[in-house]
Short mmCIF file of C-alpha atoms in Angstrom, two decimals:
data_model
loop_
_atom_site.label_atom_id
_atom_site.label_comp_id
_atom_site.label_asym_id
_atom_site.label_seq_id
_atom_site.Cartn_x
_atom_site.Cartn_y
_atom_site.Cartn_z
CA UNK A 5 -32.62 -14.68 33.44
CA UNK A 6 -30.36 -12.14 31.38
CA UNK A 7 -32.96 -9.33 31.55
CA UNK A 8 -33.09 -10.12 35.40
CA UNK A 9 -29.34 -9.89 36.22
CA UNK A 10 -28.87 -6.99 33.96
CA UNK A 11 -31.83 -5.14 36.22
CA UNK A 12 -30.12 -6.30 39.72
CA UNK A 13 -26.64 -4.98 38.22
CA UNK A 14 -28.38 -1.60 37.28
CA UNK A 15 -30.06 -0.96 40.50
CA UNK A 16 -28.46 -3.28 43.52
CA UNK A 17 -25.03 -3.51 41.87
CA UNK A 18 -21.89 -2.77 43.23
CA UNK A 19 -19.70 0.42 43.10
CA UNK A 20 -17.57 -0.90 40.41
CA UNK A 21 -20.62 -2.15 38.62
CA UNK A 22 -22.10 1.68 38.78
CA UNK A 23 -18.88 3.24 37.80
CA UNK A 24 -18.91 1.05 34.67
CA UNK A 25 -22.59 1.66 33.96
CA UNK A 26 -21.59 5.43 34.51
CA UNK A 27 -18.91 5.04 32.26
CA UNK A 28 -20.55 3.55 29.40
CA UNK A 29 -23.26 6.40 29.65
CA UNK A 30 -20.50 9.19 29.30
CA UNK A 31 -19.22 7.05 26.25
CA UNK A 32 -22.55 6.82 24.65
CA UNK A 33 -22.85 10.70 25.05
CA UNK A 34 -18.89 11.27 23.88
CA UNK A 35 -18.45 10.49 20.26
CA UNK A 36 -14.55 10.43 20.72
CA UNK A 37 -15.11 7.95 23.65
CA UNK A 38 -17.42 5.58 21.81
CA UNK A 39 -15.20 5.76 18.58
CA UNK A 40 -11.84 5.03 21.11
CA UNK A 41 -13.93 1.92 22.08
CA UNK A 42 -14.56 1.17 18.79
CA UNK A 43 -11.14 0.90 17.51
CA UNK A 44 -10.05 -0.74 20.65
CA UNK A 45 -12.25 -3.77 20.07
CA UNK A 46 -11.37 -3.65 15.98
CA UNK A 47 -7.75 -3.95 16.69
CA UNK A 48 -8.68 -7.12 18.80
CA UNK A 49 -11.15 -8.40 16.34
CA UNK A 50 -8.58 -7.96 13.45
CA UNK A 51 -5.64 -9.09 15.38
CA UNK A 52 -3.62 -6.41 14.38
CA UNK A 53 -0.50 -6.05 16.56
CA UNK A 54 -0.28 -2.18 16.45
CA UNK A 55 -2.08 0.41 15.09
CA UNK A 56 -2.55 4.47 15.37
CA UNK A 57 -5.39 6.60 14.39
CA UNK A 58 -5.58 10.27 14.11
CA UNK A 59 -8.67 12.23 13.51
CA UNK A 60 -8.84 16.00 13.07
CA UNK A 61 -11.82 18.06 12.59
CA UNK A 62 -12.22 21.88 12.03
CA UNK A 63 -8.42 22.35 12.60
CA UNK A 64 -8.81 20.53 15.94
CA UNK A 65 -7.31 17.28 17.15
CA UNK A 66 -10.18 14.75 18.08
CA UNK A 67 -8.01 11.76 18.42
CA UNK A 68 -4.27 11.02 18.08
CA UNK A 69 -3.50 7.60 19.72
CA UNK A 70 -1.58 4.42 19.61
CA UNK A 71 -3.01 0.90 20.10
CA UNK A 72 -1.13 -2.29 20.83
CA UNK A 73 2.61 -3.19 20.30
CA UNK A 74 5.33 -2.24 17.86
CA UNK A 75 6.03 -5.94 17.67
CA UNK A 76 4.48 -9.26 18.81
CA UNK A 77 7.99 -10.92 19.96
CA UNK A 78 10.13 -9.71 22.36
CA UNK A 79 9.47 -7.26 25.21
CA UNK A 80 5.92 -5.38 24.64
CA UNK A 81 6.68 -1.98 23.12
CA UNK A 82 3.50 -0.28 23.15
CA UNK A 83 2.67 1.97 20.05
CA UNK A 84 2.23 5.91 20.93
CA UNK A 85 1.64 8.79 19.05
CA UNK A 86 5.56 9.13 17.86
CA UNK A 87 5.61 5.59 16.68
CA UNK A 88 6.80 5.83 13.00
CA UNK A 89 4.87 3.79 10.44
CA UNK A 90 5.05 3.52 6.90
CA UNK A 91 2.92 5.95 4.87
CA UNK A 92 3.48 3.78 1.98
CA UNK A 93 1.23 5.08 -1.20
CA UNK A 94 -0.35 7.70 0.92
CA UNK A 95 3.00 9.17 0.18
CA UNK A 96 1.67 10.01 -3.36
CA UNK A 97 -0.41 13.07 -2.27
CA UNK A 98 2.94 14.58 -1.01
CA UNK A 99 4.59 13.99 -4.40
CA UNK A 100 1.59 15.50 -6.15
CA UNK A 101 1.73 18.56 -3.77
CA UNK A 102 5.53 18.98 -4.55
CA UNK A 103 4.87 19.16 -8.31
CA UNK A 104 2.32 21.61 -7.30
CA UNK A 105 4.55 23.87 -5.77
CA UNK A 106 6.58 24.03 -8.85
CA UNK A 107 3.60 24.73 -11.01
CA UNK A 108 3.22 27.88 -8.57
CA UNK A 109 6.51 28.90 -9.10
CA UNK A 110 6.23 28.89 -12.94
CA UNK A 111 8.71 26.45 -13.25
CA UNK A 112 6.24 23.63 -14.97
CA UNK A 113 2.75 23.20 -15.92
CA UNK A 114 0.83 20.27 -15.46
CA UNK A 115 0.18 19.70 -19.24
CA UNK A 116 3.82 19.99 -20.28
CA UNK A 117 5.48 17.06 -21.86
CA UNK A 118 7.36 14.69 -19.69
CA UNK A 119 9.98 14.68 -22.25
CA UNK A 120 10.69 18.63 -21.74
CA UNK A 121 12.29 17.49 -18.40
CA UNK A 122 13.29 13.78 -18.85
CA UNK A 123 14.71 13.73 -22.44
CA UNK A 124 15.70 10.03 -22.06
CA UNK A 125 12.33 8.97 -20.59
CA UNK A 126 10.66 6.70 -23.22
CA UNK A 127 7.84 3.98 -23.28
CA UNK A 128 6.96 1.50 -25.58
CA UNK A 129 5.18 3.63 -28.09
CA UNK A 130 7.05 6.26 -29.33
CA UNK A 131 3.71 8.30 -30.00
CA UNK A 132 2.80 7.77 -26.31
CA UNK A 133 6.02 9.14 -25.24
CA UNK A 134 5.73 12.05 -27.14
CA UNK A 135 2.14 12.72 -25.67
CA UNK A 136 2.63 12.24 -22.33
CA UNK A 137 2.12 15.11 -19.96
CA UNK A 138 3.30 15.64 -16.27
CA UNK A 139 -0.21 15.20 -14.85
CA UNK A 140 -0.37 11.67 -16.55
CA UNK A 141 2.54 10.48 -14.16
CA UNK A 142 -0.14 10.86 -11.39
CA UNK A 143 -2.99 9.44 -12.67
CA UNK A 144 -2.36 5.76 -13.34
CA UNK A 145 -3.57 5.85 -17.19
CA UNK A 146 -0.48 6.02 -19.02
CA UNK A 147 -1.18 2.76 -20.51
CA UNK A 148 1.30 0.99 -18.73
CA UNK A 149 0.08 -2.09 -16.36
CA UNK A 150 1.88 -2.85 -13.09
CA UNK A 151 5.36 -2.77 -13.00
CA UNK A 152 6.20 -3.19 -9.58
CA UNK A 153 8.68 -5.98 -10.34
CA UNK A 154 11.32 -3.68 -11.52
CA UNK A 155 11.83 -2.67 -7.51
CA UNK A 156 10.51 -5.70 -5.64
CA UNK A 157 12.17 -8.33 -7.81
CA UNK A 158 15.43 -6.25 -8.66
CA UNK A 159 17.97 -3.94 -7.07
CA UNK A 160 18.64 -1.57 -9.70
CA UNK A 161 18.59 2.20 -9.57
CA UNK A 162 16.16 4.61 -10.53
CA UNK A 163 17.61 5.53 -13.92
CA UNK A 164 17.56 1.77 -14.81
CA UNK A 165 13.97 1.40 -13.76
CA UNK A 166 12.70 4.00 -15.95
CA UNK A 167 14.99 3.09 -18.91
CA UNK A 168 13.04 -0.54 -18.61
CA UNK A 169 9.71 1.03 -18.95
CA UNK A 170 10.28 1.19 -23.09
CA UNK A 171 10.18 -2.59 -22.71
CA UNK A 172 6.67 -3.11 -21.43
CA UNK A 173 3.93 -3.55 -23.88
CA UNK A 174 0.95 -1.33 -23.27
CA UNK A 175 -2.06 -2.65 -21.33
CA UNK A 176 -4.45 -0.22 -23.25
CA UNK A 177 -4.17 3.18 -24.74
CA UNK A 178 -2.94 6.38 -23.39
CA UNK A 179 -5.71 7.62 -21.10
CA UNK A 180 -8.20 4.82 -22.01
CA UNK A 181 -7.97 3.02 -18.90
CA UNK A 182 -6.88 2.89 -15.27
CA UNK A 183 -4.18 0.50 -13.86
CA UNK A 184 -2.93 1.09 -10.78
CA UNK A 185 0.96 1.31 -10.54
CA UNK A 186 3.86 3.07 -8.84
CA UNK A 187 6.91 3.53 -11.54
CA UNK A 188 5.40 6.61 -12.87
CA UNK A 189 5.33 8.54 -9.58
CA UNK A 190 9.32 7.72 -9.61
CA UNK A 191 9.15 9.49 -12.78
CA UNK A 192 7.38 12.26 -11.10
CA UNK A 193 10.11 12.56 -8.72
CA UNK A 194 12.69 12.50 -11.42
CA UNK A 195 10.99 15.69 -12.79
CA UNK A 196 10.99 17.37 -9.32
CA UNK A 197 14.62 16.78 -9.00
CA UNK A 198 15.33 18.11 -12.84
CA UNK A 199 13.35 21.22 -12.12
CA UNK A 200 14.19 21.81 -8.54
CA UNK A 201 17.74 20.75 -8.71
CA UNK A 202 17.23 18.72 -5.69
CA UNK A 203 16.22 15.30 -5.14
CA UNK A 204 12.86 14.26 -4.36
CA UNK A 205 13.52 13.20 -0.68
CA UNK A 206 15.28 16.55 -0.10
CA UNK A 207 12.59 18.63 -1.77
CA UNK A 208 9.75 16.96 0.34
CA UNK A 209 11.63 17.24 3.51
CA UNK A 210 12.40 21.00 2.67
CA UNK A 211 8.98 22.10 1.26
CA UNK A 212 6.67 19.75 3.07
CA UNK A 213 8.37 18.43 6.61
CA UNK A 214 10.51 21.49 7.72
CA UNK A 215 7.52 23.83 7.02
CA UNK A 216 4.90 21.79 8.90
CA UNK A 217 7.03 20.94 11.65
CA UNK A 218 7.20 17.11 10.79
CA UNK A 219 10.24 16.37 12.58
CA UNK A 220 10.36 12.69 12.95
CA UNK A 221 8.99 11.92 9.29
CA UNK A 222 11.63 10.52 7.19
CA UNK A 223 11.37 10.53 3.17
CA UNK A 224 13.09 7.08 2.93
CA UNK A 225 12.91 4.06 5.24
CA UNK A 226 16.89 3.84 5.09
CA UNK A 227 17.05 7.18 7.07
CA UNK A 228 14.52 5.30 9.80
CA UNK A 229 16.87 4.57 12.85
CA UNK A 230 14.68 5.53 15.76
CA UNK A 231 13.72 2.28 17.67
CA UNK A 232 10.24 3.65 18.11
CA UNK A 233 9.10 2.25 14.95
CA UNK A 234 6.43 -0.20 14.00
CA UNK A 235 7.64 -3.69 12.95
CA UNK A 236 5.69 -5.57 9.88
CA UNK A 237 3.69 -8.51 10.58
CA UNK A 238 2.10 -11.16 8.20
CA UNK A 239 -0.66 -13.45 8.81
CA UNK A 240 0.23 -16.97 7.37
CA UNK A 241 -2.18 -19.81 7.90
CA UNK A 242 -3.86 -17.93 10.68
CA UNK A 243 -0.61 -17.45 12.18
CA UNK A 244 0.80 -13.96 12.76
CA UNK A 245 4.80 -13.69 11.93
CA UNK A 246 7.02 -10.90 12.15
CA UNK A 247 8.98 -9.77 9.10
CA UNK A 248 12.48 -9.44 10.26
CA UNK A 249 14.28 -8.18 7.10
CA UNK A 250 14.77 -4.44 6.84
CA UNK A 251 15.67 -5.40 3.00
CA UNK A 252 11.91 -5.70 2.38
CA UNK A 253 11.22 -2.35 3.68
CA UNK A 254 14.07 -0.46 2.11
CA UNK A 255 13.16 -2.13 -1.47
CA UNK A 256 10.54 0.93 -1.53
CA UNK A 257 13.13 3.53 -1.41
CA UNK A 258 13.81 2.85 -5.02
CA UNK A 259 10.56 4.25 -5.98
CA UNK A 260 10.52 6.52 -2.96
CA UNK A 261 8.13 9.23 -4.41
CA UNK A 262 5.37 6.32 -4.85
CA UNK A 263 5.67 5.30 -1.15
CA UNK A 264 8.68 5.57 0.96
CA UNK A 265 7.47 8.14 3.59
CA UNK A 266 7.68 6.98 7.47
CA UNK A 267 5.72 9.28 10.05
CA UNK A 268 3.73 9.27 12.98
CA UNK A 269 0.22 10.81 14.43
CA UNK A 270 2.21 13.53 16.09
CA UNK A 271 3.32 14.76 12.55
CA UNK A 272 0.81 13.86 10.52
CA UNK A 273 -1.80 16.17 12.09
CA UNK A 274 -0.11 19.27 10.75
CA UNK A 275 -0.04 17.18 7.17
CA UNK A 276 -3.98 16.36 7.41
CA UNK A 277 -4.84 19.67 8.82
CA UNK A 278 -2.99 21.53 5.89
CA UNK A 279 -4.72 19.38 3.15
CA UNK A 280 -8.00 19.99 4.42
CA UNK A 281 -7.62 23.80 4.62
CA UNK A 282 -6.72 24.85 1.18
CA UNK A 283 -3.13 23.96 1.85
CA UNK A 284 -2.96 26.43 4.54
CA UNK A 285 -0.77 26.22 7.91
CA UNK A 286 0.46 28.36 10.64
CA UNK A 287 4.08 28.94 11.21
CA UNK A 288 5.37 31.25 14.09
CA UNK A 289 2.03 32.77 14.56
CA UNK A 290 1.76 33.45 10.89
CA UNK A 291 -0.64 31.78 8.42
CA UNK A 292 1.32 30.48 5.24
CA UNK A 293 0.16 28.33 2.24
CA UNK A 294 2.04 25.37 0.68
CA UNK A 295 0.20 25.83 -2.54
CA UNK A 296 -2.09 28.45 -4.01
CA UNK A 297 -5.77 27.67 -3.56
CA UNK A 298 -6.20 26.78 -7.35
CA UNK A 299 -3.40 24.24 -7.31
CA UNK A 300 -4.66 22.81 -4.15
CA UNK A 301 -8.04 22.46 -5.78
CA UNK A 302 -6.31 20.89 -8.78
CA UNK A 303 -5.11 17.98 -6.59
CA UNK A 304 -8.67 16.80 -5.91
CA UNK A 305 -10.16 17.47 -9.31
CA UNK A 306 -11.14 13.82 -10.72
CA UNK A 307 -8.60 13.04 -13.49
CA UNK A 308 -9.52 9.46 -14.29
CA UNK A 309 -12.51 7.33 -13.97
CA UNK A 310 -11.67 4.16 -11.66
CA UNK A 311 -13.17 0.87 -12.76
CA UNK A 312 -14.70 -1.79 -10.38
CA UNK A 313 -11.90 -4.11 -10.82
CA UNK A 314 -9.28 -1.45 -9.91
CA UNK A 315 -11.17 -0.31 -6.86
CA UNK A 316 -11.43 -1.73 -3.33
CA UNK A 317 -13.92 -4.62 -2.21
CA UNK A 318 -15.27 -2.38 0.33
CA UNK A 319 -17.26 -1.08 -2.61
CA UNK A 320 -19.70 -4.25 -2.22
CA UNK A 321 -20.98 -2.56 0.93
CA UNK A 322 -20.36 1.26 0.38
CA UNK A 323 -21.85 1.06 -2.86
CA UNK A 324 -20.41 4.20 -4.49
CA UNK A 325 -22.10 5.82 -7.71
CA UNK A 326 -18.76 7.07 -8.97
CA UNK A 327 -14.96 6.24 -8.41
CA UNK A 328 -12.22 8.45 -9.63
CA UNK A 329 -8.71 9.54 -9.23
CA UNK A 330 -7.27 12.82 -8.72
CA UNK A 331 -3.68 13.93 -8.13
CA UNK A 332 -2.66 11.51 -5.76
CA UNK A 333 -5.86 10.77 -4.24
CA UNK A 334 -9.09 8.29 -4.93
CA UNK A 335 -12.17 9.66 -4.64
CA UNK A 336 -15.96 8.38 -4.30
CA UNK A 337 -19.18 9.23 -2.91
CA UNK A 338 -20.41 8.15 0.37
CA UNK A 339 -23.78 8.99 1.95
CA UNK A 340 -24.21 11.90 -0.40
CA UNK A 341 -20.58 13.39 0.48
CA UNK A 342 -17.66 13.22 -1.67
CA UNK A 343 -14.57 11.29 -0.09
CA UNK A 344 -10.83 11.88 -0.90
CA UNK A 345 -8.55 9.12 0.31
CA UNK A 346 -5.54 6.73 -0.39
CA UNK A 347 -4.64 3.59 1.30
CA UNK A 348 -0.83 2.49 1.53
CA UNK A 349 0.35 -1.01 1.91
CA UNK A 350 3.91 -2.46 1.88
CA UNK A 351 4.84 -5.69 2.96
CA UNK A 352 3.41 -6.17 6.66
CA UNK A 353 2.46 -2.61 6.79
CA UNK A 354 -0.94 -0.63 6.22
CA UNK A 355 -2.44 2.90 5.79
CA UNK A 356 -5.06 4.98 4.95
CA UNK A 357 -5.66 8.94 4.75
CA UNK A 358 -9.37 9.89 4.21
CA UNK A 359 -11.04 13.20 4.01
CA UNK A 360 -14.67 14.06 4.28
CA UNK A 361 -14.05 17.54 2.68
CA UNK A 362 -17.35 19.35 3.12
CA UNK A 363 -17.10 18.44 7.14
CA UNK A 364 -13.44 19.46 7.28
CA UNK A 365 -12.73 16.23 8.66
CA UNK A 366 -9.91 13.60 8.06
CA UNK A 367 -8.86 10.23 9.41
CA UNK A 368 -5.27 8.79 9.21
CA UNK A 369 -4.91 4.98 10.28
CA UNK A 370 -1.55 3.30 10.28
CA UNK A 371 -0.85 -0.65 10.88
CA UNK A 372 1.68 -3.34 11.15
CA UNK A 373 -0.28 -6.09 9.98
CA UNK A 374 -0.29 -6.97 6.23
CA UNK A 375 -3.56 -5.91 4.66
CA UNK A 376 -5.29 -5.47 7.66
CA UNK A 377 -8.54 -4.14 6.09
CA UNK A 378 -9.80 -2.58 9.44
CA UNK A 379 -8.10 0.76 8.10
CA UNK A 380 -11.26 1.12 5.79
CA UNK A 381 -13.77 0.43 8.34
CA UNK A 382 -12.19 2.76 11.10
CA UNK A 383 -12.29 5.59 8.37
CA UNK A 384 -16.04 5.07 7.43
CA UNK A 385 -16.68 4.71 11.33
CA UNK A 386 -14.92 8.32 11.86
CA UNK A 387 -16.84 9.61 8.83
CA UNK A 388 -20.01 8.63 10.57
CA UNK A 389 -19.16 9.71 14.08
CA UNK A 390 -17.55 12.94 13.62
CA UNK A 391 -19.21 14.01 10.35
CA UNK A 392 -22.35 12.70 8.96
CA UNK A 393 -23.80 11.89 12.30
CA UNK A 394 -23.26 14.87 14.03
CA UNK A 395 -26.45 16.33 15.63
CA UNK A 396 -28.46 13.06 15.14
CA UNK A 397 -29.19 11.39 18.21
CA UNK A 398 -29.73 7.89 16.90
CA UNK A 399 -27.75 5.16 18.45
CA UNK A 400 -27.41 2.85 15.45
CA UNK A 401 -24.54 3.06 13.13
CA UNK A 402 -23.07 0.71 10.63
CA UNK A 403 -20.70 -1.65 12.38
CA UNK A 404 -18.18 -1.26 9.55
CA UNK A 405 -15.50 -3.35 11.30
CA UNK A 406 -17.83 -6.58 11.59
CA UNK A 407 -19.30 -5.79 7.91
CA UNK A 408 -15.58 -5.60 6.34
CA UNK A 409 -14.24 -8.53 8.48
CA UNK A 410 -17.05 -10.79 7.11
CA UNK A 411 -16.44 -9.60 3.46
CA UNK A 412 -12.80 -10.23 3.32
CA UNK A 413 -13.06 -13.37 5.25
CA UNK A 414 -15.44 -14.33 2.27
CA UNK A 415 -12.85 -13.27 -0.22
CA UNK A 416 -10.22 -15.12 1.80
CA UNK A 417 -12.28 -18.26 1.46
CA UNK A 418 -12.72 -17.82 -2.05
CA UNK A 419 -9.09 -17.54 -2.96
CA UNK A 420 -8.35 -20.57 -0.82
CA UNK A 421 -11.10 -22.52 -2.78
CA UNK A 422 -9.40 -21.28 -5.96
CA UNK A 423 -5.91 -22.48 -4.88
CA UNK A 424 -7.50 -25.92 -4.11
CA UNK A 425 -9.04 -25.99 -7.48
CA UNK A 426 -5.85 -25.07 -9.20
CA UNK A 427 -4.21 -27.51 -7.21
CA UNK A 428 -6.58 -30.15 -8.26
CA UNK A 429 -5.41 -30.14 -12.03
CA UNK A 430 -2.05 -31.56 -10.75
CA UNK A 431 -1.29 -34.93 -12.57
CA UNK A 432 -0.17 -37.44 -10.12
CA UNK A 433 2.91 -39.65 -10.34
CA UNK A 434 4.57 -38.12 -13.30
CA UNK A 435 8.21 -37.28 -13.62
CA UNK A 436 10.55 -34.85 -15.17
CA UNK A 437 11.43 -35.22 -18.68
CA UNK A 438 15.30 -34.64 -17.97
CA UNK A 439 17.12 -35.14 -14.94
CA UNK A 440 17.47 -32.26 -12.53
CA UNK A 441 20.95 -31.29 -13.54
CA UNK A 442 19.64 -30.52 -17.06
CA UNK A 443 17.39 -27.64 -15.62
CA UNK A 444 20.27 -25.62 -13.94
CA UNK A 445 21.25 -22.66 -15.74
CA UNK A 446 20.82 -19.20 -16.38
CA UNK A 447 17.66 -17.45 -17.60
CA UNK A 448 17.31 -13.84 -18.66
CA UNK A 449 14.96 -11.30 -20.21
CA UNK A 450 15.87 -7.96 -20.87
CA UNK A 451 12.94 -6.30 -18.79
CA UNK A 452 12.80 -9.20 -16.11
CA UNK A 453 16.59 -9.70 -15.43
CA UNK A 454 18.38 -12.96 -14.57
CA UNK A 455 17.31 -16.16 -12.98
CA UNK A 456 19.82 -18.56 -11.70
CA UNK A 457 18.82 -22.27 -11.23
CA UNK A 458 20.83 -24.42 -9.48
CA UNK A 459 20.86 -28.38 -7.85
CA UNK A 460 21.17 -28.43 -3.87
CA UNK A 461 20.74 -31.51 -1.95
CA UNK A 462 19.03 -33.16 -4.74
CA UNK A 463 16.41 -30.20 -5.45
CA UNK A 464 16.58 -27.07 -7.53
CA UNK A 465 17.07 -24.01 -6.43
CA UNK A 466 16.21 -20.50 -7.68
CA UNK A 467 17.71 -17.15 -7.20
CA UNK A 468 16.03 -13.86 -9.03
CA UNK A 469 18.24 -11.34 -9.80
CA UNK A 470 20.03 -11.91 -6.39
CA UNK A 471 17.00 -10.43 -4.60
CA UNK A 472 14.31 -13.50 -4.32
CA UNK A 473 15.36 -16.99 -3.48
CA UNK A 474 13.60 -19.93 -2.98
CA UNK A 475 13.57 -24.09 -3.52
CA UNK A 476 11.51 -25.73 -6.59
CA UNK A 477 9.57 -28.74 -5.85
CA UNK A 478 8.40 -30.87 -8.57
CA UNK A 479 4.81 -30.58 -9.16
CA UNK A 480 4.20 -32.61 -12.48
CA UNK A 481 5.73 -32.90 -15.86
CA UNK A 482 8.14 -29.98 -16.22
CA UNK A 483 6.40 -27.72 -13.92
CA UNK A 484 7.68 -26.92 -10.30
CA UNK A 485 6.24 -25.04 -7.21
CA UNK A 486 8.57 -22.45 -6.03
CA UNK A 487 8.44 -21.82 -2.26
CA UNK A 488 10.41 -18.40 -1.48
CA UNK A 489 12.56 -18.30 1.37
CA UNK A 490 11.02 -14.55 1.70
CA UNK A 491 8.11 -16.34 3.31
CA UNK A 492 5.65 -13.34 2.88
CA UNK A 493 6.02 -13.94 -1.21
CA UNK A 494 4.14 -17.40 -0.55
CA UNK A 495 4.79 -19.57 -3.72
CA UNK A 496 4.81 -19.41 -7.42
CA UNK A 497 4.56 -21.86 -10.43
CA UNK A 498 7.52 -22.47 -12.65
CA UNK A 499 7.59 -24.36 -15.63
CA UNK A 500 10.32 -25.22 -17.94
CA UNK A 501 9.97 -25.71 -21.95
CA UNK A 502 12.12 -28.17 -24.12
CA UNK A 503 13.39 -27.08 -27.58
CA UNK A 504 13.29 -29.86 -30.94
CA UNK A 505 16.22 -31.21 -29.76
CA UNK A 506 15.01 -32.04 -26.38
CA UNK A 507 17.15 -29.46 -24.32
CA UNK A 508 15.71 -27.02 -21.82
CA UNK A 509 15.23 -23.69 -23.78
CA UNK A 510 12.86 -21.49 -21.52
CA UNK A 511 11.53 -20.82 -18.11
CA UNK A 512 7.95 -19.43 -17.12
CA UNK A 513 7.85 -18.00 -13.84
CA UNK A 514 4.78 -16.25 -12.58
CA UNK A 515 3.55 -15.60 -16.04
CA UNK A 516 6.85 -14.37 -17.22
CA UNK A 517 9.25 -15.97 -19.76
CA UNK A 518 12.79 -16.09 -19.61
CA UNK A 519 15.11 -17.57 -22.34
CA UNK A 520 17.90 -19.87 -21.48
CA UNK A 521 21.22 -18.13 -21.90
CA UNK A 522 24.08 -20.54 -20.32
CA UNK A 523 24.45 -23.36 -17.84
CA UNK A 524 26.07 -22.04 -14.68
CA UNK A 525 27.09 -25.68 -13.38
CA UNK A 526 28.84 -28.27 -15.45
CA UNK A 527 26.96 -31.53 -15.09
CA UNK A 528 29.45 -33.16 -12.63
CA UNK A 529 29.14 -30.27 -10.33
CA UNK A 530 25.33 -30.41 -10.20
CA UNK A 531 24.17 -31.61 -6.60
CA UNK A 532 27.26 -30.52 -4.55
#
């Protein structure tokens, strides 16, 4: 029956039917139209509210388009090529390029000690501090593990963030591993300021945005005032919710060189093309360069090996033979070709910038749904469509969108199963060792800051560094489940430990231990 109907439509169909078939035929012959349709379907399948895709090849723009809406609630506001999205960690490539400019000017060398420029900079091990080089700030192999709590759970200035690095015990020896982290890029920005005499956000604007004509791009989120910007969204229990708080987006400004830039396709075209073409660009009819060719090449030279555990789950399907990190760029092989790329992720926002350099092809995807991994699918599909399958008449291409959606659905199911298994160890019908009022107080640590615990309406309430807040529900014994008011943070486990006198002495929060320093309420105030 299906074959009969198809034949009927093909030969006897109405005018609209014939038009549709002609359109499909044109799409099959036009890779841009085919890719555009693929993106539209992926946006629907992944339920992403809004997305932009920009593709450049051989110095020409193949696609520069917005899909969907800037926010799900309120009047529909379509995404277009001027809609600002977070670049997030794809900002790191810009910071590395800024350092490269100073190298070209002879004002620093990649292998200069960091303390030459930041004499107060100090890590846990003084020997590592002395040996740390400028390039190490960009390669995630300093030995310092993830330290994002210094800007996501605190409101402290850049100098204080860097000062607290000396309190973090190393996770591995210098240059002997790879753990992705953002704080070293903040230090790189401080080096730029020290050497150039201007803050990183001013330097990147004057030396990258202005020469390339990126007039809508902003280095810091606090300067994003244009209403044509994407609003972040998060999926909670299969429901997509808008993140209304600007404070969440503004928090990344504290580590701006690691990921605070906001941009749009109209501007990104210039950056993408420049980074493909040995840092060359055209201004006023004259060809100029942001970097010397050798310095541009240094950005993409592998610096660190990346382990499976620190790479992306997509590797389960793309199966790269090698994975490295350059100066602000991940690298791996794909179908026998080298890929340079970097993702960006902030609360409710995603980005990816990928290059297939030997094909002079680059793709940039921005979205406003938290960890919407169709970004990877659209990157690889663009590589297939516009680079690796050019001149190939085969019509069967890997459906990366469906493949990655199945992969991440499986990973999410495993995560939910792990949560249920964790919940299964709960001992029911237990009670706390002490009255709730006895848990109220201040808990502090030189690295992690201060947590205030109070009693409100018969429940414990927790405030972390006056940034994160939430209610504590009794779980079992002296362990509680913290539900954040900032719903996108989910839940955490909080436990209390008693001393040998039966009084609360310590708190553990998300694997961090803090010591009780003082009660912040008298017993007769508790519960008011």
